[in-house]
mmCIF file of C-alpha atoms in Angstrom:
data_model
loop_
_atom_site.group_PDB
_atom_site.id
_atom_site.type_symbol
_atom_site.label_atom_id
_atom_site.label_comp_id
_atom_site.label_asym_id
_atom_site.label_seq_id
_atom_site.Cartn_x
_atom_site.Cartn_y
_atom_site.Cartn_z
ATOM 1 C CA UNK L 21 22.584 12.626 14.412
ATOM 2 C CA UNK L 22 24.360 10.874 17.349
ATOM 3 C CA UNK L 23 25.094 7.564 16.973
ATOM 4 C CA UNK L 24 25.773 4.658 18.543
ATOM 5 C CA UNK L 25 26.798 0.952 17.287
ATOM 6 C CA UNK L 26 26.769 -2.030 19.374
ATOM 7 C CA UNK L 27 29.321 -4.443 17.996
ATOM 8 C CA UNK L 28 30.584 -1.315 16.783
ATOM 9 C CA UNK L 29 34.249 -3.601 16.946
ATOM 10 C CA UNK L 30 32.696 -6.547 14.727
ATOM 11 C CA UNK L 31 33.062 -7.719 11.367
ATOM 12 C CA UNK L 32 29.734 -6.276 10.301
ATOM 13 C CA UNK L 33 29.991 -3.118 12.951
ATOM 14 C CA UNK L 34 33.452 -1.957 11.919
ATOM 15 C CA UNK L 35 32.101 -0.425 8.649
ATOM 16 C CA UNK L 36 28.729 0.503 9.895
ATOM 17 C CA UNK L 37 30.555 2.563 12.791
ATOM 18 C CA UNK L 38 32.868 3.899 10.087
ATOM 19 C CA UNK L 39 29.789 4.632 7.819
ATOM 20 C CA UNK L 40 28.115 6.955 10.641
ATOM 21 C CA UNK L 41 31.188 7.874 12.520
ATOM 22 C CA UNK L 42 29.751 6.542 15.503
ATOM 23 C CA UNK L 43 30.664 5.389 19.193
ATOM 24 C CA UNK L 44 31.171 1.637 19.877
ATOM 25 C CA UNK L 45 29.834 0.371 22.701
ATOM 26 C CA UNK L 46 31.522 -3.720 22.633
ATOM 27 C CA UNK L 47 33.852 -5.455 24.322
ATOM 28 C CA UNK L 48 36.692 -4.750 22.597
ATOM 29 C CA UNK L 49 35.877 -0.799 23.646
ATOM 30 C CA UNK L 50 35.929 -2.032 27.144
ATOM 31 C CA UNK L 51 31.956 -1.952 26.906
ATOM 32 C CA UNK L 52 29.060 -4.775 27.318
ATOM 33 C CA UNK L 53 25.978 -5.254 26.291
ATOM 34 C CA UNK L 54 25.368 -6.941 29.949
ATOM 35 C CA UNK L 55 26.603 -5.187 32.253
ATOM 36 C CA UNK L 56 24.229 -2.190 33.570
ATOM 37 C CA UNK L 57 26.315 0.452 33.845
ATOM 38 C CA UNK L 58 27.761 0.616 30.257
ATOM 39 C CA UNK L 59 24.219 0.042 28.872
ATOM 40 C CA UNK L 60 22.949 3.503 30.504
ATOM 41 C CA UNK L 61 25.042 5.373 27.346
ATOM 42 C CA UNK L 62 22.584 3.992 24.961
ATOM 43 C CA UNK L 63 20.183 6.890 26.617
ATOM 44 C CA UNK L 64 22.648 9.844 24.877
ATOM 45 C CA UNK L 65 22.302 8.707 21.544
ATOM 46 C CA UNK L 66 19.583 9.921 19.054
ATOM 47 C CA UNK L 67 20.059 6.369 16.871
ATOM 48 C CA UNK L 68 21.388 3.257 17.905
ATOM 49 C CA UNK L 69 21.982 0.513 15.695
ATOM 50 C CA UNK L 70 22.614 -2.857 17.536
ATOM 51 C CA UNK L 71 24.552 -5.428 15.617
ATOM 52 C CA UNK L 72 26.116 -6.896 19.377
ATOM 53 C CA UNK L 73 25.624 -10.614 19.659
ATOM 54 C CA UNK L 74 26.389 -14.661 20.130
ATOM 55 C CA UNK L 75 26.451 -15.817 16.926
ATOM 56 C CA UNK L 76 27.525 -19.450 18.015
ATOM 57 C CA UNK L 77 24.882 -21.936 16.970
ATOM 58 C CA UNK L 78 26.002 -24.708 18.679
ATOM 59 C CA UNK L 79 23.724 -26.617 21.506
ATOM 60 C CA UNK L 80 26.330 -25.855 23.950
ATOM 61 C CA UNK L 81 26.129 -22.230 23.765
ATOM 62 C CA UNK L 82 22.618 -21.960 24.105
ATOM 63 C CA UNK L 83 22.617 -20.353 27.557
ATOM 64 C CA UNK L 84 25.234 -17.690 26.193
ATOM 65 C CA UNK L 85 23.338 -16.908 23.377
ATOM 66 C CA UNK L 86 19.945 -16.898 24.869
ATOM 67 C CA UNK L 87 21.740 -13.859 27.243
ATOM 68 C CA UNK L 88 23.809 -12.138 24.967
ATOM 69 C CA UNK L 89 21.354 -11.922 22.396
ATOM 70 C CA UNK L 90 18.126 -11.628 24.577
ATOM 71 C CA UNK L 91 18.698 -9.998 28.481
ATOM 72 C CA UNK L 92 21.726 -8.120 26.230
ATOM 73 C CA UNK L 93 18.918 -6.112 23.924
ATOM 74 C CA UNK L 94 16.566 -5.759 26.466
ATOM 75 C CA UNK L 95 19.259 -3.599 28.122
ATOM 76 C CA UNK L 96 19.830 -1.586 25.704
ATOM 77 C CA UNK L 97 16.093 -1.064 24.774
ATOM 78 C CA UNK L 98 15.233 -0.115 28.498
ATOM 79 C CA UNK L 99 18.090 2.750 28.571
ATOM 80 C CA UNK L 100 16.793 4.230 25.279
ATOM 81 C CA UNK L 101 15.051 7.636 25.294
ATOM 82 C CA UNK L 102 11.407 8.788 23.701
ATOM 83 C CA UNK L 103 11.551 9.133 20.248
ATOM 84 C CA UNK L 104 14.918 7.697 19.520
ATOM 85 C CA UNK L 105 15.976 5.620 16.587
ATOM 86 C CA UNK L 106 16.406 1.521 17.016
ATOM 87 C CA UNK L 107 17.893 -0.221 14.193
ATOM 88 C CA UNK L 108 18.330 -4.366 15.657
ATOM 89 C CA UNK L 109 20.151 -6.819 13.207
ATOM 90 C CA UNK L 110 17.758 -9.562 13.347
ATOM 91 C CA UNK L 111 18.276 -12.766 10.699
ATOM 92 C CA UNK L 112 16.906 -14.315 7.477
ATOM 93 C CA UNK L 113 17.420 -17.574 9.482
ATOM 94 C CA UNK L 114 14.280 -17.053 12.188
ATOM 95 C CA UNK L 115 12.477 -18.475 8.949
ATOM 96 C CA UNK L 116 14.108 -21.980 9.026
ATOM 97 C CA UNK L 117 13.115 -24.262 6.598
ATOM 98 C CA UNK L 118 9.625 -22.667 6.125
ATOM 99 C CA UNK L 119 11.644 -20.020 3.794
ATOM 100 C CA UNK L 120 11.804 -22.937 1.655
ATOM 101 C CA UNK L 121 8.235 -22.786 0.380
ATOM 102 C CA UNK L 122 9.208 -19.072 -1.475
ATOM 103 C CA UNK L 123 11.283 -18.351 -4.683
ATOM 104 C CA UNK L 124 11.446 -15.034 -3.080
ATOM 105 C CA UNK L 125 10.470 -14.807 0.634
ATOM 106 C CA UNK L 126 8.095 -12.081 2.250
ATOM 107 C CA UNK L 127 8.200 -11.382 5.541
ATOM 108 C CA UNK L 128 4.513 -13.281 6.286
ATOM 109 C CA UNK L 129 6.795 -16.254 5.924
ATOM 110 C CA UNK L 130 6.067 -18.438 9.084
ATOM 111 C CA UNK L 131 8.477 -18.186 11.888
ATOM 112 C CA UNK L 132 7.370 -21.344 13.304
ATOM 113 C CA UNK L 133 9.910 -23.511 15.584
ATOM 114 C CA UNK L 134 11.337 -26.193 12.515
ATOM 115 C CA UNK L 135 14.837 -26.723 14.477
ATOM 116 C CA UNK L 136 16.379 -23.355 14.701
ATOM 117 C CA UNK L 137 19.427 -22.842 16.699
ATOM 118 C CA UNK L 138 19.359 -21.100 19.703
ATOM 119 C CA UNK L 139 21.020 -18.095 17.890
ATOM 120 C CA UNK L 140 17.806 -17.674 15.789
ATOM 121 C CA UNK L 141 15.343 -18.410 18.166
ATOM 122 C CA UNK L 142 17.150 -15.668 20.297
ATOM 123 C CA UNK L 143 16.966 -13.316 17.368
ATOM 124 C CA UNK L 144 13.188 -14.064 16.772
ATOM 125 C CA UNK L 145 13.045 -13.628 20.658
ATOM 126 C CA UNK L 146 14.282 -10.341 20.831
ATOM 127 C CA UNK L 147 12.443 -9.018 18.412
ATOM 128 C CA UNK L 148 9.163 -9.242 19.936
ATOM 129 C CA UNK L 149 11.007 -7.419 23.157
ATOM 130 C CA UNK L 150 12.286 -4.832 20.861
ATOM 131 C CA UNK L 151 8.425 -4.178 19.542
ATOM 132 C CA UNK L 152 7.157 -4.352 23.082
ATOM 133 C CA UNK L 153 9.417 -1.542 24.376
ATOM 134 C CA UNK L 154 9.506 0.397 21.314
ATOM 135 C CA UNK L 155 5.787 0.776 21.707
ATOM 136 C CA UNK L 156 5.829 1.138 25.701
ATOM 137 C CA UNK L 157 8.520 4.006 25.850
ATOM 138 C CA UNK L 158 7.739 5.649 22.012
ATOM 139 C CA UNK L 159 11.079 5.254 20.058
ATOM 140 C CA UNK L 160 11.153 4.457 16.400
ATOM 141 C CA UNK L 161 12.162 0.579 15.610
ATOM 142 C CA UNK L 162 13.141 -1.419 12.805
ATOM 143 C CA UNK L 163 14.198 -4.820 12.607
ATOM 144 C CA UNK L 164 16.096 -5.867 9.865
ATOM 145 C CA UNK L 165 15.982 -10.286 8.636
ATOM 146 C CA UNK L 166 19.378 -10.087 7.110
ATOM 147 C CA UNK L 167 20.175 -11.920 4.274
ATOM 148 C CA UNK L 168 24.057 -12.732 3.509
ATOM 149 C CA UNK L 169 25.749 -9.377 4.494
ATOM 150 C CA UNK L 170 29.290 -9.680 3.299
ATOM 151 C CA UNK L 171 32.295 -6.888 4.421
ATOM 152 C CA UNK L 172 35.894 -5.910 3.650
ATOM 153 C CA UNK L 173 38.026 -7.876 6.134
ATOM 154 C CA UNK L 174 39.045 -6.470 9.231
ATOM 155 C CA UNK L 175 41.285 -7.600 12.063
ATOM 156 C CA UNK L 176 40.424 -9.647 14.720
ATOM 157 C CA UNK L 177 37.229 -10.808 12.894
ATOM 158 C CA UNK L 178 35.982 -14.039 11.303
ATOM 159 C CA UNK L 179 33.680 -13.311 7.855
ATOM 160 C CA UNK L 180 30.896 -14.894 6.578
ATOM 161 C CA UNK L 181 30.567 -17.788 3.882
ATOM 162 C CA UNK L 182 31.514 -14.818 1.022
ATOM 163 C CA UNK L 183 34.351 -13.457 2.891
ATOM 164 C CA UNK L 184 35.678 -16.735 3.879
ATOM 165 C CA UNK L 185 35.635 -18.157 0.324
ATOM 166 C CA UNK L 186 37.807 -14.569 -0.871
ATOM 167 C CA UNK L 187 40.053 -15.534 1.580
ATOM 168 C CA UNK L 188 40.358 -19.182 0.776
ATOM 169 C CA UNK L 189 40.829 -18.031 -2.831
ATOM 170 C CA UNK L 190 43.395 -15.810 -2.038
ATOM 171 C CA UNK L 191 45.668 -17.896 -0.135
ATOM 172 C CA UNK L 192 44.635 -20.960 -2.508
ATOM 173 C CA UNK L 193 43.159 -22.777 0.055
ATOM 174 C CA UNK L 194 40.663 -25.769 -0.747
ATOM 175 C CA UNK L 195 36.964 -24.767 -0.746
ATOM 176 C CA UNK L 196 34.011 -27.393 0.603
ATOM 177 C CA UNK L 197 30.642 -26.092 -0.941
ATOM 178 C CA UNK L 198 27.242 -26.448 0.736
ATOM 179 C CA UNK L 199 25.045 -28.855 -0.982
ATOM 180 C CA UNK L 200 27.733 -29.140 -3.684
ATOM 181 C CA UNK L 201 27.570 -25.663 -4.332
ATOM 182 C CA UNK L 202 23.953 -25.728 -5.862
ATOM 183 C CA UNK L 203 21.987 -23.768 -3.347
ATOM 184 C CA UNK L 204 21.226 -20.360 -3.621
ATOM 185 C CA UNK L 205 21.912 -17.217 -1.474
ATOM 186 C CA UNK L 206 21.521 -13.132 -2.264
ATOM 187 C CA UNK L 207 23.820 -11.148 -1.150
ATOM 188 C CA UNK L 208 24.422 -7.855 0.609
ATOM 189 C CA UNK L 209 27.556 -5.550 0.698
ATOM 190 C CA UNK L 210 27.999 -4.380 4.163
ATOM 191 C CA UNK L 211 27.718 -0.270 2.101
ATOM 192 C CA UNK L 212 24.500 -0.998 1.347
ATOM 193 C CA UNK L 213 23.310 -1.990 4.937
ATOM 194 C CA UNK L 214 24.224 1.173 6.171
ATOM 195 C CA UNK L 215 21.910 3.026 3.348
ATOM 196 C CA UNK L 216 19.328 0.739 4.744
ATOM 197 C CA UNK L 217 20.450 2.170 7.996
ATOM 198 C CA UNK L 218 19.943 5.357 6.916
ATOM 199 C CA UNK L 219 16.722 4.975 4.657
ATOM 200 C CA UNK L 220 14.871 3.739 7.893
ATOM 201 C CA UNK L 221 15.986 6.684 10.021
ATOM 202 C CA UNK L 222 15.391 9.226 7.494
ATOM 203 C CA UNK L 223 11.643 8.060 7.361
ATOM 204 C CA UNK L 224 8.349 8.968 9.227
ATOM 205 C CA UNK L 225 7.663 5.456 9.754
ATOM 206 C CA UNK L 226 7.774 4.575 13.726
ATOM 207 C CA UNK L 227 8.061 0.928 13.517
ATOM 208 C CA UNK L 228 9.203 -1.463 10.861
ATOM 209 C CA UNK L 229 10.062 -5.046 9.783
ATOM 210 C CA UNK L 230 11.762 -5.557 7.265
ATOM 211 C CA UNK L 231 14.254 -8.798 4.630
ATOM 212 C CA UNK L 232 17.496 -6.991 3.600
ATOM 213 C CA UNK L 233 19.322 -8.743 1.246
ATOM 214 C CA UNK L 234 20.491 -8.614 -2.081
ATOM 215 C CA UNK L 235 17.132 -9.899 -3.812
ATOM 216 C CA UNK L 236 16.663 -11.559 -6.944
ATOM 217 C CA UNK L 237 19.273 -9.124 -8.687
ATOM 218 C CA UNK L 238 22.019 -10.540 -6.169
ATOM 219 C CA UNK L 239 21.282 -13.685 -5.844
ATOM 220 C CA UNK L 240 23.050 -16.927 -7.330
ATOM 221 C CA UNK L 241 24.235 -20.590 -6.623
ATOM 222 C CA UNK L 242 26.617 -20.893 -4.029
ATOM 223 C CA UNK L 243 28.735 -22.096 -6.666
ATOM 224 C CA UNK L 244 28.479 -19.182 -8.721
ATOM 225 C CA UNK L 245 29.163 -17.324 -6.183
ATOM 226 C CA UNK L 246 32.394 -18.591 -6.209
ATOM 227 C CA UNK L 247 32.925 -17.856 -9.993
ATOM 228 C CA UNK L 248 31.599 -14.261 -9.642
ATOM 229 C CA UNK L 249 34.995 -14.363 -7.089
ATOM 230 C CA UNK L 250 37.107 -15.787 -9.235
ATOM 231 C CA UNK L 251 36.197 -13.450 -11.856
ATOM 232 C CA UNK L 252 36.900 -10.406 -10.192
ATOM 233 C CA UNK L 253 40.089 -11.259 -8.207
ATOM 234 C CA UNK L 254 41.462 -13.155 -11.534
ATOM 235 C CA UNK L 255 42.351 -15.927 -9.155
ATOM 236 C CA UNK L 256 41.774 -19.702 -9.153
ATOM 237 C CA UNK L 257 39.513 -21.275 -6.356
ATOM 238 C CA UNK L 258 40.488 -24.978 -5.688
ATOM 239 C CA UNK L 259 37.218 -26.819 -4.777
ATOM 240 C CA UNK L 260 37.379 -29.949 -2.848
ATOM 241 C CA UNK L 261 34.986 -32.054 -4.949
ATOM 242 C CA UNK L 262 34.703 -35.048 -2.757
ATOM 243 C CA UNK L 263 33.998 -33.642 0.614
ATOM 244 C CA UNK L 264 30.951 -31.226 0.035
ATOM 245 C CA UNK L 265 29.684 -29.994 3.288
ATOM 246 C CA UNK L 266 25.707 -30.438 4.241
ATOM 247 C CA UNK L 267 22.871 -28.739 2.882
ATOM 248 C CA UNK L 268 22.202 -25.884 4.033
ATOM 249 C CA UNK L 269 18.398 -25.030 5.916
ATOM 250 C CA UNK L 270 16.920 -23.564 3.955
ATOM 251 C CA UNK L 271 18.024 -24.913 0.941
ATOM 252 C CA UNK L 272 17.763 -21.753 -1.455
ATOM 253 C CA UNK L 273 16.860 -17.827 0.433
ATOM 254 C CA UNK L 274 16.331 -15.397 -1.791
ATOM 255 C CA UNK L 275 15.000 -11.816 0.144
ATOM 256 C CA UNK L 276 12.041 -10.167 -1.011
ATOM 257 C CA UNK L 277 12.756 -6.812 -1.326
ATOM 258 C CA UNK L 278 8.855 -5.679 -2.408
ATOM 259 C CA UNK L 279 8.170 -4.186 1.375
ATOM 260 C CA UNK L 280 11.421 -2.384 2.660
ATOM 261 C CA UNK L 281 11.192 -0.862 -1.037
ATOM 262 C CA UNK L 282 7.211 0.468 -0.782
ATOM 263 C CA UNK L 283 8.110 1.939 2.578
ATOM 264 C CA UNK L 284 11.596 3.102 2.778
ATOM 265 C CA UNK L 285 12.213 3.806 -1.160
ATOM 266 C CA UNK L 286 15.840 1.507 -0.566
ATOM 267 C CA UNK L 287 17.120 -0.863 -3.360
ATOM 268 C CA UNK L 288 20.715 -2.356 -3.173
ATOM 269 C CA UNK L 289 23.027 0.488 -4.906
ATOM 270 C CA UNK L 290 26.973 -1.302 -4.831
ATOM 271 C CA UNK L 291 27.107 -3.802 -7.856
ATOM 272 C CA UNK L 292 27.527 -6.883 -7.190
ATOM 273 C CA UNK L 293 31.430 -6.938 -9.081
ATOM 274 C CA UNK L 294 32.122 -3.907 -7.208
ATOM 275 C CA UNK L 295 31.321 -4.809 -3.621
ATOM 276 C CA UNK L 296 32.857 -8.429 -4.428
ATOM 277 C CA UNK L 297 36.210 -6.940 -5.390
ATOM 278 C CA UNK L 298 36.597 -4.982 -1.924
ATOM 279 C CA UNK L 299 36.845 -8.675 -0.024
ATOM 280 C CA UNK L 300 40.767 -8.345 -1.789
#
C-alpha cells in the first residue's frame, strides 16, 4: 500500500513514516500542507495518514493554527482520490473539561466549547471537514482522539510531557508536576499507533471515530508516571516540590478503548516497561 505521512518529519511522524516506509510530505521535506501545488501528491497515495499541524495553544497563534490545522486538511482532503484511506490525528483534548465527568471516557463525551484552545477547537473543526469530504468524494476516514502518544526522541523535535520528563531524568534536570503530580493520564507508545494505523486500514469499515490511548491498563498518576521512569532507566528524577505547575483540564483522561476494540479488534500490544525504556 502507498503511503503517505504528513508531518512525516515530526516527533510523532518520524516513526509512523518509518513504521510504513512512507513519503513525507512537511516542511522539513521542502513540502506544505498550504501551499496547492505540494498538496496535489496526496492524490497518488492509496493511504494517507495526516499527523501535520500547529500545535501552539497560545491566544496569539490562533490565526496560525486555525490555518495550519483547518484550510491545511481541507487541502489535503480535496486532492484525495475515491476510495482511498484517511487516517487524521485528531485529540483527546476537543473534550475539555467535559472528559472530566468519565472514569473512562467514550467518545459520546460532549465536545461542547468549555475554553479550548484554538489548537483543539481546530482539531474538532477539521474533523467535521474530514467527514464531509470523506462522504462527498467516497474515501475511507478515521479520526483518531489521541490520548498521550509518547516516541523515541528524534532530532529537531520537542516530546511530549513523557518524553520530556525521560529527558529531564536523564540529564538530572528538576521536574515541575501538574497538579502536584496527582492527575492521571494513559499512555500510548508511538508502535502501537501505527497498529492502530494499520487495524483501521485493514478493515471494511468506511468511516470511523475513534479514543486511542493507553486505557485503563496504561494509565497512572502523573506522578507515577514518573516512578514507572525511574524504574526502568534506574535513574533518579529530582522533583521540584515547591513550584508545581497548574492543573491540568481535564483533571484525570483515561481513553475508553470499548469502541476502537468492537470495530477494529486493536488493543495496545508494547508494555508499558518496554515502550518506556525506548525514551533512553
Amino acid at each position: 500500500m502507498k503511503t503517505l505521512v504528513t508531518g512525516g518529519s515530526g516527533y510523532l511522524g518520524t516513526h509512523i513514516r518509518q513504521y510504513f516506509n512512507a513519503d513525507d510530505l512537511s516542511r522539513r521535506s521542502g513540502l506544505d500542507v498550504l501551499n496547492a501545488a505540494d498538496v496535489g501528491m496526496a492524490g497518488d497515495y492509496d493511504l494517507v495518514i495526516h499527523l501535520a499541524a500547529c500545535l501552539d495553544k497560545s491566544p496569539e497563534a490562533a490565526d496560525e493554527v486555525f490555518l495550519t490545522n483547518v484550510e491545511g486538511t481541507i487541502n489535503i482532503l480535496r486532492n484525495l482520490r475515491k476510495d482511498a484511506i484517511f487516517i487524521f490525528a485528531s485529540t483527546k483534548d476537543v473534550y475539555g473539561r467535559f472528559a472530566d465527568n468519565f472514569s473512562d471516557v467514550p467518545e459520546e463525551c460532549q465536545t461542547l466549547y468549555s475554553g479550548q484552545s484554538a489548537l483543539e477547537w481546530s482539531k474538532l473543526v477539521a474533523e467535521r471537514y474530514v467527514e464531509y469530504y470523506a462522504h462527498q468524494n467516497g474515501f475511507r476516514a478515521c479520526i483518531f482522539r489521541l490520548s498521550t502518544v509518547f516516541a523515541p526522541p528524534s532530532a529537531g523535535n520537542t516530546p511530549g510531557f513523557v518524553g520530556h520528563f525521560a529527558d529531564a531524568i536523564n540529564k538530572g534536570r528538576q521536574i515541575r508536576l501538574p497538579g502536584g503530580g496527582r492527575p492521571v493520564r494513559d499512555v500510548l507508545h508511538v508502535d502501537d499507533l501505527a497498529t492502530a494505523c494499520e487495524a483501521f486500514a485493514d478493515s471494511a469499515i468506511r468511516h470511523g471515530l475513534y479514543n486511542l490511548g493507553g486505557g485503563r491498563e496504561n494509565a497512572m498518576t502523573i506522578r507515577g508516571l514518573v516512578e514507572r521512569l525511574e524504574e526502568v532507566s534506574g535513574l533518579q528524577a529530582v522533583i521540584d516540590e515547591e513550584h508545581p505547575l497548574p492543573d491540568p483540564v481535564p483533571f484525570n483522561y483515561v481513553s475508553s478503548l470499548d469502541r476502537v476494540k468492537h470495530e477494529l479488534g486493536w488493543m495496545p500490544s508494547v508494555k508499558l516497561a518496554d515502550g518506556l525504556k525506548t525514551l533512553f
